[in-house]
């Protein structure tokens, strides 16, 4: 089965001796826009491409506002700052995620609380969240939710759309509403993914994206925040640009700010990449269909989108029967020119977060044991 899998993957990427997990693709106006950008000398964080990218990003996702950021981690940090997460507050997230989600929480000095994922979506589980809050949280007269044991305010919840598969975000939204917890979607991996016909990132108060080199579309390094809330958008733009009060020559700043704005050079690339996004998505969907047919009826289970969502299939994902077979599969594929990789080590196991609060995380543990990402590049 492993040899057939390697042969099949190689047949999907003909003419390559080594098949990476996800390669960037620059087949559109990248060079043209970059040249224009360089010729204009506006290469830094002021320029027409930054504004143009924000406009197009808002249009594409259907959000009212988009704020360009230097990367996805900064976008997450900023989103938490603008909803008012403070030091010693609790932020809920999932143990199965890339480190950036947890790092951003740590930058604020907030405490992590890990709640399990669903197996099918690999994203934060509404069931588990509800149960956890019912058992461990209570609402105070100020209208906010606090943790029973530590008395800390539960300020935000940051689910992640794992590998581009949307989590049950509408259910999470209604739970967060009930408990008055700010919902921020880590949509770093889900540009082009839709849940019930709405783009990921539009259910939360804010959604954040990454355009790092390995993501579906990339500008080398970049990120964005989207929101329908004008005040939050303005605040995010202000704080990402050193909180400078606009003036023709005076330097006045009215808050501790951040140098988090995307440079015009990167934004030029983003404009070109967004133009190609729908083509990339179709191309990746075709590959996912081939994988679905190939793995059908085998002991390797390909993770498919459910009927109510549309995944971008950023990183195609399979489940092996157990950890031992997963290790054999990783060994065989990587030895034979096909790059594959396991899930991230669960966040609650890392030295920085080993003492963090954590609910029952059986599903995340199962996925950690069995999950493997397989080559998913645009062809
Ligand atoms: C890629 C990624 C980010 C942010 O990454 P940057 O490299 O900072 O752009 C955040 N969260 C998740 C889940 C990611 O995969």
Coordinates of C-alpha atoms and ligand atoms in Angstrom, one line a residue:
X1 CA 0.0 0.0 0.0
X2 CA 2.8 2.4 0.8
X3 CA 4.6 1.8 -2.5
X4 CA 1.3 2.2 -4.4
X5 CA 0.7 5.4 -2.6
X6 CA 4.2 6.8 -3.5
X7 CA 3.7 5.7 -7.1
X8 CA 0.3 7.4 -7.2
X9 CA 1.5 10.6 -5.7
X10 CA 4.5 10.7 -8.2
X11 CA 2.0 10.1 -11.1
X12 CA 0.2 13.3 -9.9
X13 CA 3.3 15.4 -10.0
X14 CA 5.1 14.1 -13.1
X15 CA 8.7 15.1 -13.9
X16 CA 9.7 15.7 -10.3
X17 CA 12.2 13.6 -8.4
X18 CA 11.2 15.1 -5.1
X19 CA 7.7 16.1 -4.3
X20 CA 7.3 18.8 -1.6
X21 CA 4.3 19.2 0.6
X22 CA 3.3 22.6 -0.7
X23 CA 5.1 24.8 -3.2
X24 CA 4.3 28.5 -3.9
X25 CA 3.1 29.3 -7.4
X26 CA 3.9 32.6 -9.1
X27 CA 2.2 32.4 -12.5
X28 CA 0.4 35.8 -12.8
X29 CA 1.1 39.5 -12.5
X30 CA 3.7 39.1 -9.7
X31 CA 6.7 40.4 -11.6
X32 CA 4.7 43.2 -13.3
X33 CA 3.3 44.5 -10.0
X34 CA 6.6 44.2 -8.2
X35 CA 8.4 46.1 -10.9
X36 CA 5.7 48.9 -10.8
X37 CA 6.1 48.9 -7.0
X38 CA 9.9 49.2 -7.2
X39 CA 9.8 51.9 -9.9
X40 CA 7.4 53.9 -7.8
X41 CA 9.9 53.8 -4.9
X42 CA 6.9 53.1 -2.6
X43 CA 8.3 49.8 -1.3
X44 CA 7.4 50.1 2.3
X45 CA 4.2 50.2 4.3
X46 CA 2.7 53.2 2.5
X47 CA 1.6 52.5 -1.1
X48 CA -1.2 51.8 -3.5
X49 CA -0.8 48.0 -3.3
X50 CA -1.4 47.9 0.4
X51 CA -4.7 49.7 0.0
X52 CA -5.6 47.7 -3.1
X53 CA -4.8 44.4 -1.4
X54 CA -7.1 45.4 1.6
X55 CA -9.9 46.3 -0.8
X56 CA -9.6 43.0 -2.7
X57 CA -9.2 40.9 0.4
X58 CA -12.4 42.4 1.8
X59 CA -14.2 41.8 -1.5
X60 CA -13.0 38.2 -1.8
X61 CA -14.0 37.2 1.7
X62 CA -17.2 39.3 1.8
X63 CA -16.0 41.1 4.9
X64 CA -16.5 44.8 5.2
X65 CA -12.9 45.6 6.2
X66 CA -9.5 44.0 5.8
X67 CA -6.3 45.2 7.5
X68 CA -3.0 44.1 6.0
X69 CA -0.4 42.8 8.4
X70 CA 3.3 41.7 8.2
X71 CA 2.4 38.1 9.0
X72 CA -0.3 35.9 10.4
X73 CA 1.1 35.8 13.8
X74 CA 1.1 39.6 14.1
X75 CA -2.5 39.5 12.7
X76 CA -3.5 37.1 15.6
X77 CA -1.7 39.2 18.2
X78 CA -3.4 42.3 16.9
X79 CA -6.9 40.7 16.8
X80 CA -6.6 39.7 20.4
X81 CA -5.4 43.2 21.4
X82 CA -8.3 45.0 19.7
X83 CA -11.0 42.8 21.3
X84 CA -9.4 43.8 24.6
X85 CA -7.7 40.6 25.8
X86 CA -5.5 41.5 28.8
X87 CA -2.8 40.0 30.8
X88 CA -4.0 37.1 33.0
X89 CA -7.2 36.7 31.0
X90 CA -7.9 33.3 29.6
X91 CA -8.0 32.6 25.9
X92 CA -9.4 29.3 24.7
X93 CA -7.9 27.5 21.7
X94 CA -7.3 24.0 20.4
X95 CA -4.3 21.9 21.2
X96 CA -4.0 20.8 17.6
X97 CA -2.7 23.9 15.9
X98 CA 0.4 25.6 14.7
X99 CA 2.5 27.3 17.4
X100 CA 1.6 30.8 16.2
X101 CA -1.9 30.7 17.8
X102 CA -0.4 30.0 21.2
X103 CA 2.5 32.4 20.8
X104 CA 0.1 35.3 20.1
X105 CA -1.8 34.5 23.3
X106 CA 1.4 34.4 25.2
X107 CA 2.5 37.9 23.8
X108 CA -0.4 39.4 25.7
X109 CA 0.4 37.5 28.9
X110 CA -2.9 35.7 28.8
X111 CA -3.4 32.1 30.0
X112 CA -4.1 29.3 27.5
X113 CA -7.0 27.0 27.9
X114 CA -7.0 24.0 25.6
X115 CA -10.3 22.5 24.4
X116 CA -10.6 19.5 22.2
X117 CA -11.2 19.3 18.4
X118 CA -13.7 17.3 16.5
X119 CA -12.2 14.4 14.6
X120 CA -14.0 15.1 11.3
X121 CA -13.2 18.9 11.0
X122 CA -10.0 18.8 13.1
X123 CA -11.1 22.1 14.5
X124 CA -12.4 23.2 17.9
X125 CA -15.4 21.1 19.0
X126 CA -18.6 23.0 19.9
X127 CA -19.7 20.0 22.0
X128 CA -16.5 20.0 24.0
X129 CA -16.5 23.7 24.4
X130 CA -20.0 23.8 25.7
X131 CA -19.4 21.0 28.2
X132 CA -16.2 22.6 29.4
X133 CA -17.9 25.9 30.0
X134 CA -20.9 24.4 31.7
X135 CA -18.6 22.5 34.1
X136 CA -15.9 25.1 34.7
X137 CA -17.2 28.6 34.1
X138 CA -19.7 31.0 35.4
X139 CA -21.0 34.5 34.4
X140 CA -20.5 37.4 36.7
X141 CA -22.7 40.5 37.1
X142 CA -20.4 42.4 34.7
X143 CA -21.8 40.1 32.0
X144 CA -18.5 38.3 31.4
X145 CA -17.6 34.6 31.9
X146 CA -15.0 33.6 34.5
X147 CA -13.2 30.4 35.3
X148 CA -14.5 28.7 38.4
X149 CA -11.2 27.6 39.8
X150 CA -8.9 30.5 38.9
X151 CA -11.5 33.3 38.8
X152 CA -9.8 34.6 35.6
X153 CA -11.9 36.2 32.9
X154 CA -12.4 34.0 29.8
X155 CA -11.8 36.8 27.3
X156 CA -11.5 35.2 23.9
X157 CA -11.9 31.9 22.0
X158 CA -9.6 31.3 19.0
X159 CA -10.6 28.2 16.9
X160 CA -8.5 27.3 13.9
X161 CA -9.6 26.0 10.5
X162 CA -7.2 23.1 10.4
X163 CA -5.4 22.5 7.0
X164 CA -8.2 24.5 5.4
X165 CA -11.1 22.5 6.7
X166 CA -13.7 24.8 8.3
X167 CA -14.6 24.0 11.9
X168 CA -18.2 24.2 13.2
X169 CA -17.9 27.9 13.4
X170 CA -21.6 28.8 13.6
X171 CA -22.1 26.6 16.6
X172 CA -19.0 28.1 18.2
X173 CA -20.3 31.5 17.4
X174 CA -23.6 30.9 19.3
X175 CA -21.7 29.5 22.3
X176 CA -19.4 32.4 22.5
X177 CA -22.4 34.8 22.2
X178 CA -24.1 33.0 25.1
X179 CA -21.0 33.3 27.3
X180 CA -20.0 36.8 26.0
X181 CA -16.6 35.5 24.9
X182 CA -14.9 37.3 21.9
X183 CA -14.6 34.9 18.9
X184 CA -11.5 35.3 16.8
X185 CA -11.0 32.8 13.9
X186 CA -7.5 31.7 13.1
X187 CA -8.1 31.4 9.4
X188 CA -4.4 31.3 8.6
X189 CA -4.8 28.1 6.7
X190 CA -8.2 28.6 5.2
X191 CA -8.0 31.4 2.6
X192 CA -10.6 30.2 0.0
X193 CA -12.5 27.9 2.5
X194 CA -16.2 28.4 3.1
X195 CA -18.5 27.2 5.9
X196 CA -22.2 27.2 4.9
X197 CA -21.4 29.5 2.0
X198 CA -19.6 32.1 4.0
X199 CA -15.9 32.6 3.9
X200 CA -14.0 31.5 7.0
X201 CA -13.0 34.4 9.1
X202 CA -16.4 36.1 8.7
X203 CA -18.2 34.4 11.6
X204 CA -15.9 35.7 14.4
X205 CA -15.6 39.3 15.5
X206 CA -12.4 39.1 13.5
X207 CA -10.7 36.6 11.3
X208 CA -6.9 36.4 10.7
X209 CA -5.0 35.0 7.7
X210 CA -1.4 34.1 6.8
X211 CA 0.3 34.4 3.5
X212 CA 3.5 32.7 4.5
X213 CA 5.4 30.8 1.8
X214 CA 3.8 27.5 2.4
X215 CA 0.2 28.7 2.5
X216 CA -2.4 28.5 -0.4
X217 CA -1.4 32.0 -1.6
X218 CA 1.7 33.8 -0.5
X219 CA 3.7 37.0 -0.7
X220 CA 6.7 35.6 1.1
X221 CA 5.5 36.8 4.5
X222 CA 2.2 38.5 5.1
X223 CA -1.1 38.4 6.9
X224 CA -4.5 40.1 7.2
X225 CA -7.3 40.7 9.6
X226 CA -10.9 40.8 8.4
X227 CA -13.9 42.1 10.2
X228 CA -17.3 43.7 9.7
X229 CA -16.8 46.0 12.7
X230 CA -15.6 49.4 11.7
X231 CA -14.3 50.4 15.1
X232 CA -12.2 47.2 15.4
X233 CA -10.9 47.7 11.8
X234 CA -9.9 51.2 12.6
X235 CA -8.2 50.3 15.8
X236 CA -6.3 47.4 14.1
X237 CA -5.1 49.7 11.4
X238 CA -4.1 52.3 13.9
X239 CA -2.2 50.0 16.2
X240 CA -0.5 48.2 13.3
X241 CA 1.0 51.5 12.1
X242 CA 2.7 52.6 15.4
X243 CA -0.5 54.3 16.5
X244 CA 0.5 57.4 14.7
X245 CA -2.0 60.2 14.6
X246 CA -2.4 61.2 10.9
X247 CA -0.7 64.6 10.3
X248 CA 1.2 66.0 7.3
X249 CA 4.5 66.4 9.3
X250 CA 4.0 66.0 13.0
X251 CA 4.9 62.8 14.8
X252 CA 2.3 62.2 17.4
X253 CA 1.4 58.8 18.7
X254 CA -1.5 58.2 21.1
X255 CA -1.0 54.5 22.1
X256 CA 1.7 51.9 22.3
X257 CA 1.8 50.8 18.7
X258 CA 3.3 48.1 16.6
X259 CA 5.2 48.0 13.3
X260 CA 2.8 45.3 11.9
X261 CA 1.8 46.8 8.6
X262 CA 2.4 44.8 5.4
X263 CA 5.0 46.5 3.1
X264 CA 3.9 47.6 -0.4
X265 CA 6.2 45.1 -2.0
X266 CA 4.5 42.2 -0.3
X267 CA 1.1 43.7 -1.0
X268 CA 2.0 43.9 -4.8
X269 CA 2.6 40.1 -4.6
X270 CA -0.7 39.6 -2.7
X271 CA -2.7 41.4 -5.4
X272 CA -1.2 39.1 -8.0
X273 CA -1.8 36.0 -5.9
X274 CA -5.5 36.9 -5.1
X275 CA -6.1 37.2 -8.8
X276 CA -5.1 33.5 -9.2
X277 CA -6.7 32.2 -6.0
X278 CA -9.8 30.7 -7.7
X279 CA -7.7 28.9 -10.2
X280 CA -5.5 27.5 -7.5
X281 CA -8.5 26.3 -5.6
X282 CA -10.0 24.5 -8.6
X283 CA -6.6 22.9 -9.2
X284 CA -6.2 21.7 -5.6
X285 CA -9.8 20.4 -5.6
X286 CA -9.0 18.3 -8.7
X287 CA -6.0 16.8 -6.8
X288 CA -8.2 16.2 -3.7
X289 CA -10.7 14.3 -5.9
X290 CA -7.9 12.1 -7.3
X291 CA -6.8 11.3 -3.7
X292 CA -10.4 10.5 -2.7
X293 CA -10.7 8.0 -5.5
X294 CA -7.3 6.5 -4.8
X295 CA -7.7 6.0 -1.1
X296 CA -11.3 4.8 -1.3
X297 CA -11.6 1.4 0.3
X298 CA -8.0 1.3 1.6
X299 CA -6.9 1.4 5.2
X300 CA -5.8 5.0 4.6
X301 CA -8.6 7.4 5.2
X302 CA -8.6 10.7 3.3
X303 CA -10.2 13.6 5.1
X304 CA -13.0 15.0 3.0
X305 CA -15.0 18.2 3.3
X306 CA -18.6 17.6 4.6
X307 CA -21.5 18.7 2.4
X308 CA -22.0 22.0 4.2
X309 CA -18.5 23.3 3.8
X310 CA -16.0 24.0 1.0
X311 CA -12.4 23.3 2.0
X312 CA -9.5 24.9 0.1
X313 CA -7.6 21.6 0.6
X314 CA -4.6 23.6 1.6
X315 CA -2.8 20.5 2.9
X316 CA -4.4 17.2 2.0
X317 CA -4.7 15.0 5.1
X318 CA -5.0 11.2 5.6
X319 CA -5.4 9.1 8.7
X320 CA -3.4 5.9 9.2
X321 CA -4.8 3.1 11.3
X322 CA -2.5 3.8 14.3
X323 CA 0.7 5.5 15.3
X324 CA 2.9 2.6 14.3
X325 CA 1.6 2.5 10.8
X326 CA 1.8 6.3 10.6
X327 CA 5.5 6.2 11.5
X328 CA 6.0 3.5 8.8
X329 CA 4.2 5.6 6.3
X330 CA 6.2 8.7 7.1
X331 CA 9.4 6.7 6.9
X332 CA 8.6 5.1 3.5
X333 CA 7.3 8.2 1.8
X334 CA 10.1 10.5 2.9
X335 CA 12.7 7.8 2.0
X336 CA 11.2 7.7 -1.5
X337 CA 11.0 11.3 -2.6
X338 CA 7.5 12.1 -1.4
X339 CA 7.4 14.7 1.4
X340 CA 4.9 13.9 4.1
X341 CA 4.6 15.1 7.7
X342 CA 2.8 14.3 10.9
X343 CA 0.5 16.6 12.9
X344 CA 2.1 19.3 15.1
X345 CA 3.0 18.1 18.6
X346 CA 0.0 19.0 20.6
X347 CA 0.4 22.4 22.2
X348 CA -0.3 21.3 25.7
X349 CA 2.8 19.0 25.5
X350 CA 5.3 21.7 24.7
X351 CA 7.4 22.9 27.6
X352 CA 6.0 26.4 27.5
X353 CA 2.4 25.2 27.8
X354 CA 2.6 22.0 29.7
X355 CA 1.1 23.6 32.8
X356 CA -1.7 25.3 30.9
X357 CA -5.4 24.5 31.6
X358 CA -6.6 21.7 29.5
X359 CA -9.9 19.8 29.1
X360 CA -10.4 16.3 27.8
X361 CA -8.5 16.2 24.5
X362 CA -9.0 12.6 23.3
X363 CA -9.8 13.6 19.7
X364 CA -6.7 15.8 19.3
X365 CA -4.6 12.9 20.7
X366 CA -6.1 10.5 18.2
X367 CA -5.4 12.9 15.4
X368 CA -1.9 13.5 16.6
X369 CA -1.2 9.7 16.5
X370 CA -2.7 9.1 13.1
X371 CA -2.7 12.1 10.9
X372 CA -0.3 12.7 8.0
X373 CA -0.2 15.6 5.4
X374 CA 0.5 14.6 1.9
X375 CA 1.7 16.7 -1.1
X376 CA -0.9 19.3 -2.0
X377 CA 0.7 21.8 -4.3
X378 CA -1.0 23.6 -7.2
X379 CA 0.0 21.7 -10.3
Ligands
LIG1 C1 0.7 29.8 9.2 C2 -0.1 29.9 10.5 C3 -0.2 31.1 11.3 C4 0.6 32.4 11.0 O1 1.8 32.2 10.4 P1 2.8 33.4 9.9 O2 3.9 32.6 9.5 O3 3.0 34.3 11.0 O4 2.1 34.1 8.8 C5 -1.0 31.1 12.3 N1 -1.8 30.1 12.7 C6 -1.8 29.0 11.9 C7 -2.7 27.9 12.4 C8 -0.9 28.8 10.8 O5 -0.9 27.7 10.1

